[in-house]
Coordinates of C-alpha atoms and ligand atoms in Angstrom, one line a residue:
X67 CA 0.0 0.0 0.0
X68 CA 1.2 3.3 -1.0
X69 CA 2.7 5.2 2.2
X70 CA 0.0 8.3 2.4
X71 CA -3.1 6.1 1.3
X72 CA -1.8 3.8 4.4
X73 CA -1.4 6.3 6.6
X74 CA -4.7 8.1 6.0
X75 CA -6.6 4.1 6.1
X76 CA -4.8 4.3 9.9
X77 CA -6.5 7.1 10.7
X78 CA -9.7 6.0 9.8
X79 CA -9.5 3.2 11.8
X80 CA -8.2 5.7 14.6
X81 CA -11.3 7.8 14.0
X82 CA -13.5 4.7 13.9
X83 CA -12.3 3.5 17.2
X84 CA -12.1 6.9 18.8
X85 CA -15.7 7.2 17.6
X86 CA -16.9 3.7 18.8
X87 CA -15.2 4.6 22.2
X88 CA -17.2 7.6 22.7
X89 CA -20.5 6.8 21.3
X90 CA -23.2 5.4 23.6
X91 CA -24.3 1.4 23.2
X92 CA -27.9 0.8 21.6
X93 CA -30.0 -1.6 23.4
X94 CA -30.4 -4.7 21.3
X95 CA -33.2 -5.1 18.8
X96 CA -34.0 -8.4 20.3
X97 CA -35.9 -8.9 23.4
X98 CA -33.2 -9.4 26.7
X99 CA -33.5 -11.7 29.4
X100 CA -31.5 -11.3 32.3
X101 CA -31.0 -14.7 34.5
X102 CA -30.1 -12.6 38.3
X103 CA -29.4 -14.9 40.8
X104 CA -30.1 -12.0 43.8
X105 CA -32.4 -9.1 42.9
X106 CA -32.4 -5.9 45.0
X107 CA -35.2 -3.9 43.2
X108 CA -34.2 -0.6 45.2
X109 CA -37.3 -0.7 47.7
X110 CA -37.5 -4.0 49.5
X111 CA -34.4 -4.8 52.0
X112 CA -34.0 -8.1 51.1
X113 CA -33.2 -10.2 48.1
X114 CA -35.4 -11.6 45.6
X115 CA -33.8 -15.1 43.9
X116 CA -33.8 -16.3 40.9
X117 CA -35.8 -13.9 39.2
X118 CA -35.2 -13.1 35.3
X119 CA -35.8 -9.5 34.1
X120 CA -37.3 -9.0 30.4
X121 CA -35.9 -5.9 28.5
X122 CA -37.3 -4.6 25.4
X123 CA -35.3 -1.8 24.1
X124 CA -35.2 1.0 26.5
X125 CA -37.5 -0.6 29.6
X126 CA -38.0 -3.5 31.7
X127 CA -41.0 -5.4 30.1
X128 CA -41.5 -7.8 32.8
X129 CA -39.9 -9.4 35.8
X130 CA -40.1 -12.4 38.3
X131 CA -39.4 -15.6 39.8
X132 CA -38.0 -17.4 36.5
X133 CA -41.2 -19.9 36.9
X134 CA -43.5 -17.0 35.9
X135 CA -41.7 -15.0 33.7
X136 CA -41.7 -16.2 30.0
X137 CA -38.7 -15.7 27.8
X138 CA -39.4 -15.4 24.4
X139 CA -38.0 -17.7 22.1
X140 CA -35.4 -14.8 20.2
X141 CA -34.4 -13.6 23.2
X142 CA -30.9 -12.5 23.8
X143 CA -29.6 -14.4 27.0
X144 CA -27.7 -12.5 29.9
X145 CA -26.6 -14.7 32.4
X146 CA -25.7 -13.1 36.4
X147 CA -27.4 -15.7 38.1
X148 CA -24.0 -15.5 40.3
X149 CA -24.3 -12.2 40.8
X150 CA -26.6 -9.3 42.5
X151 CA -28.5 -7.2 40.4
X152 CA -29.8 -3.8 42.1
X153 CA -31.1 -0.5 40.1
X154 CA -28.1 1.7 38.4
X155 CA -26.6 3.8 41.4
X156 CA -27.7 7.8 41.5
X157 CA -25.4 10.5 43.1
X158 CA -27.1 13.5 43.7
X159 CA -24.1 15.8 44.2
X160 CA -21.2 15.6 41.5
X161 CA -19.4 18.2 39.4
X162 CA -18.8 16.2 36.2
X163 CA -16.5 19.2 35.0
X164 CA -14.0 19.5 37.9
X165 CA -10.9 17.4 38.1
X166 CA -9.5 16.1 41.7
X167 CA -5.6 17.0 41.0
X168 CA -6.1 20.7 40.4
X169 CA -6.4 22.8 43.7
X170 CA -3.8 24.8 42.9
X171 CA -5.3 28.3 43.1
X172 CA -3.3 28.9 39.6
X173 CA -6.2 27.0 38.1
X174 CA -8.7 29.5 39.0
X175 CA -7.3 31.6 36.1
X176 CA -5.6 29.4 33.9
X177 CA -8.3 26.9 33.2
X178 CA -10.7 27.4 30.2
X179 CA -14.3 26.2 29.5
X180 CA -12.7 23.7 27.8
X181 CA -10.5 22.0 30.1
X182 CA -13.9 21.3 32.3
X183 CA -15.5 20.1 28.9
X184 CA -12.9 17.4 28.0
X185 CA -12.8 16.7 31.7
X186 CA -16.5 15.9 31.9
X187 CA -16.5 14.1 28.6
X188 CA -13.7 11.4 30.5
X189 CA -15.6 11.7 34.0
X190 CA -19.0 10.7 32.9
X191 CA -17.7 7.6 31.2
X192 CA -15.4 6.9 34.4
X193 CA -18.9 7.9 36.6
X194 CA -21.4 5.4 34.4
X195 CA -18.6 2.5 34.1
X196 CA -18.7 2.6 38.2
X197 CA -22.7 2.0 38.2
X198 CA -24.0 5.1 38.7
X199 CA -26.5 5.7 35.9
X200 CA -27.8 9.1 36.9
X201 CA -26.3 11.7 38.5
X202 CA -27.5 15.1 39.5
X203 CA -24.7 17.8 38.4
X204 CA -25.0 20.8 41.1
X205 CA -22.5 23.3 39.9
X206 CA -20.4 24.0 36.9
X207 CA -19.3 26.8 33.9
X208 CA -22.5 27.5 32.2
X209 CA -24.1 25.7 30.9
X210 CA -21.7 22.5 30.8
X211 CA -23.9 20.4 32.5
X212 CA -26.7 21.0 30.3
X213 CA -24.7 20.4 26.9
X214 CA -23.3 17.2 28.3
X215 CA -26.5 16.0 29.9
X216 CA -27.8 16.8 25.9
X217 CA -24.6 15.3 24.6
X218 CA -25.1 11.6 26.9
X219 CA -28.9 11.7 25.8
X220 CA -28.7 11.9 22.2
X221 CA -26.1 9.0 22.5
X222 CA -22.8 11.0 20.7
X223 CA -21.0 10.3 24.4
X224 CA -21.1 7.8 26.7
X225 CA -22.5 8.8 30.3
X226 CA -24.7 8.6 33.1
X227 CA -28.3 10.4 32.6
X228 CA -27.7 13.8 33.8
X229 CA -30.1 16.5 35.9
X230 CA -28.6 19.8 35.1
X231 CA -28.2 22.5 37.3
X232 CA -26.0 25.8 36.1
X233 CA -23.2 26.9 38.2
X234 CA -24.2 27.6 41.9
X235 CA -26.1 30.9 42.9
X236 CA -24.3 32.8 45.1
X237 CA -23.8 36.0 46.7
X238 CA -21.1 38.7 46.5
X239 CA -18.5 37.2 48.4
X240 CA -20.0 34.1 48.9
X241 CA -18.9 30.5 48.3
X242 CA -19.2 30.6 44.5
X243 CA -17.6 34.1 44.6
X244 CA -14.0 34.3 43.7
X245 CA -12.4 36.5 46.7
X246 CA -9.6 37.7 48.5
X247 CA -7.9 38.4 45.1
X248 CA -7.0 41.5 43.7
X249 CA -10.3 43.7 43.2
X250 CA -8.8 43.8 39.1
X251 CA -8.6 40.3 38.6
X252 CA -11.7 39.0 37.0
X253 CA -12.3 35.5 35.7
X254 CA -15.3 35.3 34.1
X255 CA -16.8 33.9 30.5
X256 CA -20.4 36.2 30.1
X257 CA -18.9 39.2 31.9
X258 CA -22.6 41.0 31.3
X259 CA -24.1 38.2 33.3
X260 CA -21.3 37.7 36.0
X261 CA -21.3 34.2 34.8
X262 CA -25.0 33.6 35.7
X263 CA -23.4 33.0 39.4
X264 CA -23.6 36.3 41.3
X265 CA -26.5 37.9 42.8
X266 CA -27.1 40.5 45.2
X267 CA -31.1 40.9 46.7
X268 CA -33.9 38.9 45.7
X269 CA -34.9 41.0 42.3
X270 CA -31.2 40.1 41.5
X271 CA -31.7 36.1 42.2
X272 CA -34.6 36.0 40.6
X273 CA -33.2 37.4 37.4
X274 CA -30.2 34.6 37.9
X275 CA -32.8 31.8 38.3
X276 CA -34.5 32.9 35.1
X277 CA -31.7 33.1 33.0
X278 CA -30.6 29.8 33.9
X279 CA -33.8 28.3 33.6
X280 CA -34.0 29.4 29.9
X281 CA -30.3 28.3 29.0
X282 CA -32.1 24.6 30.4
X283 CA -31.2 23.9 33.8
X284 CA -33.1 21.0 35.0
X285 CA -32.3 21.9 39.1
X286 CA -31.1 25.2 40.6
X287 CA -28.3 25.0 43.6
X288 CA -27.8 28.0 45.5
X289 CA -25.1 28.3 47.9
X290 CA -26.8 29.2 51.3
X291 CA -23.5 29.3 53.5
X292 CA -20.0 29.7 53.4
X293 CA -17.8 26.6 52.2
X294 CA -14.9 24.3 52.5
X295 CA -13.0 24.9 49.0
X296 CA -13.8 28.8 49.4
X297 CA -11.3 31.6 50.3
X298 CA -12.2 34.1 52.9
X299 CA -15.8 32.6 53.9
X300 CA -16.7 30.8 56.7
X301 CA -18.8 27.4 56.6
X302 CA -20.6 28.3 59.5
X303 CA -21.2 31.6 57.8
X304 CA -24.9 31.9 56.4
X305 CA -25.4 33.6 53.2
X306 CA -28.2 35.2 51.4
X307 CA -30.9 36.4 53.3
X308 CA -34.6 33.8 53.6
X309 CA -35.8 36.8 51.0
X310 CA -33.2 35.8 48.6
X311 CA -33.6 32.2 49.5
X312 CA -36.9 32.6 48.9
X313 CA -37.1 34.7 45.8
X314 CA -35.1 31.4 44.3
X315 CA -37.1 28.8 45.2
X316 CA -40.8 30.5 44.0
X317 CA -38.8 31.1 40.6
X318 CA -37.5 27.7 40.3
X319 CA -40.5 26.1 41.7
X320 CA -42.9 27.7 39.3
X321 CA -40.5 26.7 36.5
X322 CA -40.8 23.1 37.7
X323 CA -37.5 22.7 38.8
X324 CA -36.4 21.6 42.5
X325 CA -33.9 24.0 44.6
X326 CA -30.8 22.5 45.8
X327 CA -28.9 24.7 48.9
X328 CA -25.5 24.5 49.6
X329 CA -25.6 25.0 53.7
X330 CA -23.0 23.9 56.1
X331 CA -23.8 26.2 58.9
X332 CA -26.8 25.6 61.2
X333 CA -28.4 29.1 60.5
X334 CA -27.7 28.9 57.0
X335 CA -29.7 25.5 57.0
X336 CA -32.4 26.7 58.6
X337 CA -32.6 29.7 56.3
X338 CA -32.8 27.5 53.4
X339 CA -35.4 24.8 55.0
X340 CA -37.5 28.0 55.8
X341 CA -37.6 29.1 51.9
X342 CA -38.5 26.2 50.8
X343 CA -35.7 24.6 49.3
X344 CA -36.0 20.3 48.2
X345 CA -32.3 19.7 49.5
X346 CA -29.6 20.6 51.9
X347 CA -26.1 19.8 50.4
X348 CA -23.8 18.6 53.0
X349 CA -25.6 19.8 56.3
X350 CA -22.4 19.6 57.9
X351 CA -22.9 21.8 61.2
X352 CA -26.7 21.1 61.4
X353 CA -28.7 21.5 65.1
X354 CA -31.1 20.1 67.0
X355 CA -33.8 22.8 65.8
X356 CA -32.7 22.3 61.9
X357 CA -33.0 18.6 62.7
X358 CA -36.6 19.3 63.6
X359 CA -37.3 21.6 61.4
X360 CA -36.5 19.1 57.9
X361 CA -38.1 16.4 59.4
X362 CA -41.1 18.5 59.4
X363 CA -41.0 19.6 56.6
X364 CA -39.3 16.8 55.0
X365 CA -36.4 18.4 53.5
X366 CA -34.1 16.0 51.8
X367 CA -30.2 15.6 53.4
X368 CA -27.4 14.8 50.9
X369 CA -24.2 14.7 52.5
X370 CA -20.7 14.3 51.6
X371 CA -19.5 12.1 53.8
X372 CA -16.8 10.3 52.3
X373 CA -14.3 13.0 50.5
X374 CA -12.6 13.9 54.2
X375 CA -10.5 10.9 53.5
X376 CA -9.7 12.2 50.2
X377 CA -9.3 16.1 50.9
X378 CA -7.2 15.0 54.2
X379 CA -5.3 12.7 52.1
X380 CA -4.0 13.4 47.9
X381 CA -5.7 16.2 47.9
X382 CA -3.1 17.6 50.1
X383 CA -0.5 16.7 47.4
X384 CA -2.1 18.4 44.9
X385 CA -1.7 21.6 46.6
X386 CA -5.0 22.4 48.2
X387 CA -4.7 25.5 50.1
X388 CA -4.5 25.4 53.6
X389 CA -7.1 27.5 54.3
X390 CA -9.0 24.6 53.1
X391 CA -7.6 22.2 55.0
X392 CA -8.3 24.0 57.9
X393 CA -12.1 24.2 57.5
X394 CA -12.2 20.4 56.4
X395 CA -10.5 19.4 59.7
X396 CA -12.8 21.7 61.7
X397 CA -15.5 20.0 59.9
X398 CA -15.0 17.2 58.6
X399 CA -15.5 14.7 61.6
X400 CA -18.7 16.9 63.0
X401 CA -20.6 16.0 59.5
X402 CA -20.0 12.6 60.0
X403 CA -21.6 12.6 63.6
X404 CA -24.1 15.0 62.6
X405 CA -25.2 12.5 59.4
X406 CA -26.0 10.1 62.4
X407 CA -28.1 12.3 64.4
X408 CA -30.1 13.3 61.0
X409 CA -30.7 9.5 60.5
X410 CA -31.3 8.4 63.7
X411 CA -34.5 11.9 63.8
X412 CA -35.8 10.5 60.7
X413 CA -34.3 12.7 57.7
X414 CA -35.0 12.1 54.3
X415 CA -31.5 11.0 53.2
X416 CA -30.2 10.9 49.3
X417 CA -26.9 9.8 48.3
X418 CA -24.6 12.3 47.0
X419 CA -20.8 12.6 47.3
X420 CA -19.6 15.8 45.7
X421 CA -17.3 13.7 42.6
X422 CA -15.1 15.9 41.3
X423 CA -13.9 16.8 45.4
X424 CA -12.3 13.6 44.8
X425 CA -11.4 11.2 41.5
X426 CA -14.5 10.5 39.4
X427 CA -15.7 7.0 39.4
X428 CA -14.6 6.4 43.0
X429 CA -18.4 7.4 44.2
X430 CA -19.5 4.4 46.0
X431 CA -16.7 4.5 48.8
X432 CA -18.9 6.6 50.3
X433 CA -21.6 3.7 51.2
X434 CA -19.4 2.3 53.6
X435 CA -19.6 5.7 55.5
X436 CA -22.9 5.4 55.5
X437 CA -23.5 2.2 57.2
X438 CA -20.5 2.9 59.7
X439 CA -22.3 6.4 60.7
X440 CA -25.9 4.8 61.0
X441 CA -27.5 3.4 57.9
X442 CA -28.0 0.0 57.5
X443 CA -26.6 -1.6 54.0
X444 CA -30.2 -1.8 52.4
X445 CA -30.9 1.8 53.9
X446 CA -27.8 3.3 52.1
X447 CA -29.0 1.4 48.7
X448 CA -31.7 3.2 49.1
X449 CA -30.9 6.5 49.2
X450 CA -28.8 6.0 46.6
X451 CA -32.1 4.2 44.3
X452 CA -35.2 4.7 45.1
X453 CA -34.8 7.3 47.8
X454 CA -32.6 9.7 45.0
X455 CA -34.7 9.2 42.5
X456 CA -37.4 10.7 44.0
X457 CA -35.1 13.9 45.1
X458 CA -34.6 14.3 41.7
X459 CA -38.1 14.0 40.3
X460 CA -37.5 11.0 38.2
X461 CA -38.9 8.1 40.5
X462 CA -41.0 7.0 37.4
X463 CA -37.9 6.4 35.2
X464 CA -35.2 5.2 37.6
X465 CA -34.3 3.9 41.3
X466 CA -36.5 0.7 40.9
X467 CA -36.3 -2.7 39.0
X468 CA -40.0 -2.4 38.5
X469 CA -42.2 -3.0 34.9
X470 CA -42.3 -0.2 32.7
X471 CA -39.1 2.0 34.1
X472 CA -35.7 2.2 32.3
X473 CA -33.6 -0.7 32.4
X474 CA -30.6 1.4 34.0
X475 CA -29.1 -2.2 36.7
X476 CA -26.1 -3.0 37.9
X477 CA -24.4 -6.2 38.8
X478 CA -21.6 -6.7 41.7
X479 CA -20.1 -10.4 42.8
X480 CA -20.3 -9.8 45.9
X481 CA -23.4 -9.6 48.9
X482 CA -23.8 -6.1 49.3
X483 CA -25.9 -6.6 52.5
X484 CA -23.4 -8.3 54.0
X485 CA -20.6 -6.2 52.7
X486 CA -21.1 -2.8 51.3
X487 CA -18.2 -2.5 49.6
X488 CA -19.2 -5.0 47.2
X489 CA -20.1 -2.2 45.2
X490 CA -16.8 -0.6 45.1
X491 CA -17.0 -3.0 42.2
X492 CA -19.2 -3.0 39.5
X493 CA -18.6 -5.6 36.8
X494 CA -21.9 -4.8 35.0
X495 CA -23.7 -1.7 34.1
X496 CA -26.8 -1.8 31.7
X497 CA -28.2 2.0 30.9
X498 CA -31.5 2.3 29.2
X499 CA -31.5 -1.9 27.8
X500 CA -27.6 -1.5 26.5
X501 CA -24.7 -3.3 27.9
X502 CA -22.3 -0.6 29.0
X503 CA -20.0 -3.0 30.5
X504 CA -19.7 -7.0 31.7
X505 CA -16.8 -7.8 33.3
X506 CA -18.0 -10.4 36.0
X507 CA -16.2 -13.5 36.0
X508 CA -18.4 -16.9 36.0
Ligands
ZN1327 ZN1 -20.4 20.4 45.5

């Protein structure tokens, strides 16, 4: 073969598998019948055996015990009756665009929209291949999350269904605020809009709401305290006023979408509970009263417990400031003990670990957290199924093995309910009726 005319066949093939790599699996034109040898359907705490699930394209058709359930005679066999099958794995709090190594402050300016694009293109994959098959995205450039949740869903790249929210609202000087820099540095992409990010008094937040909700947010996240990974504000710190809290949840609310609030401290909680919002995001300092108060009004708690290990630990290396560190080992421990009290009063708890804190795909280590500060195992699958589904609004899609939902399941080797860290180790994911991946051994 003539040199050039070889070398341009190569990159076709390049291209080809590049393209192959990226694209998203169809479900099979045939019928699928999945032997599971222990079910978890994401409600019930025990197992189900020997039950086979029917697929047809996108949703489960039927399932059962495998005396009731008929296979038809073209179906395409999938055997895991070794294994557990439970629902694909939700996480309600991840930034698909941000990237675990960089907490040098240097990245603050250097980075471009596009280093958080390519990032998120290699996280979602990384996210999806380690069973989670919906995640909620609760802060990023505008409008990332949107144009990858678009991307994922018309099937050009391969991901986890995504629940868009914009980046988070916050206010001058607040935790999404970029402070204690030079008043003349600026780092922004729509300087007109301040990003979509900054807003000052409710007319103000309501105007940021809006324009979010028409560049196609599915969720809004406001930041209702100070944070962790924040110069020059204090977690405990509340921020916005309930107006301003307010003013953002009756926008997003009549829009349809669900409010998300960013609260560590115990007065910024309580702020957010009182406006109305669907979800505290970590919850780290919370009181008795605030305890009280989301039971009542049954306020769901998603908390990060996990990425201490992580933010004590590499994230060290990788030059996280030590302001930073301070806050997370002020912190750090109370949220655990906190997440105990919150379970043991009867909170509404969804999983979320804030990916992106720490290395993409590494999600589930938080389970074990979870059972060690007061879950039991088929509590913590829960909130991470059935329970996050409904958070999200999208309980008649996902969360459940159950007839007419998507066929988004998972398989692990391991007993889950005896060892949570079975899922630290996914060997199959199926999203929407197509074989992501099916690595378990026989
Ligand atoms: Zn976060």
């Amino acid at each position: 073969m003539n040199r050039t005319i070889y070398s341009f066949a190569m990159a076709l093939v390049a291209v080809g598998f590049v393209m192959n790599a990226a694209r998203g699996a169809e479900p099979s034109a045939r019928p699928v019948a999945i032997k599971v040898g222990r079910l978890l359907d994401g409600v019930s705490e025990k197992y189900q055996r020997d039950v086979v699930i029917l697929v047809e394209k996108e949703r489960i058709k039927a399932i059962g015990s495998a005396a009731d359930v008929t296979i038809p005679a073209d179906a395409e066999i999938i055997d895991l009756s070794k294994a557990t099958v439970l629902p694909g794995l939700i996480d309600c709090h991840t930034h698909l665009g941000s990237r675990a190594d960089r907490y040098d402050e240097i990245y603050r300016f250097k980075n471009t929209p596009f280093h958080s694009g390519f990032a998120a293109v290699l996280h979602a994959r990384k996210t999806l291949e380690a069973g989670f098959t919906t995640v909620r995205d609760v802060g990023s450039r505008p409008f990332l999350a949107v144009d990858l949740r678009d991307s994922i869903a018309e099937g050009f790249l391969v991901g986890p269904r995504v629940v868009a929210s914009g980046p988070g609202i916050s206010m001058t000087g607040g935790h999404g605020d970029l402070n204690r820099f030079a008043p003349q540095v600026r780092v922004s992409t729509f300087p007109e809009d301040r990003d979509f990010n900054i807003a000052d008094g409710p007319e103000q937040v309501r105007r940021v709401v809006r324009a979010q909700i028409k560049y196609g947010v599915d969720v809004i996240k406001v930041h209702a305290s100070g944070g962790v990974l924040s110069r020059g504000d204090a977690p405990g710190a509340p921020q916005f006023t309930v107006e301003e809290l307010k003013a953002a949840v009756d926008e997003a609310h009549a829009a349809g979408r669900k409010v998300a609030a960013h609260a560590h401290g115990a007065q910024g909680i309580k702020n957010a509970v009182v406006a109305g919002v669907d979800s505290i995001e970590h919850g780290s300092l919370i009181d008795d009263e605030g305890i009280l108060m989301m039971v009542k009004q049954g306020t769901w708690l998603v908390s990060d417990i996990y990425n201490d290990d992580y933010l004590l630990g590499k994230a060290i290396e990788f030059k996280l400031p030590q302001e930073s560190i301070d806050k997370e080992r002020a912190i750090g421990q109370i949220q655990r003990d906190n997440f105990r009290r919150c379970v043991g009063a009867g909170v509404k708890i969804a999983f979320g670990t804030d990916a992106g804190v720490y290395p993409h795909g590494d999600n589930a280590k938080q389970f074990f957290y979870m059972v060690k500060y007061g879950l039991t195992p088929a509590g913590a699958i829960r909130a991470a199924t059935a329970d996050a589904a409904v958070l999200i609004g999208r309980d008649k899609d996902v969360g459940r093995l159950s007839p007419g939902l998507v066929a988004d399941m998972i398989a692990v080797e391991g007993d889950p309910l005896e060892d949570i860290r079975a899922l630290e180790t996914v060997g199959f994911v199926m999203k929407g009726g197509a074989v992501v991946k099916n690595e378990l051994k026989r």
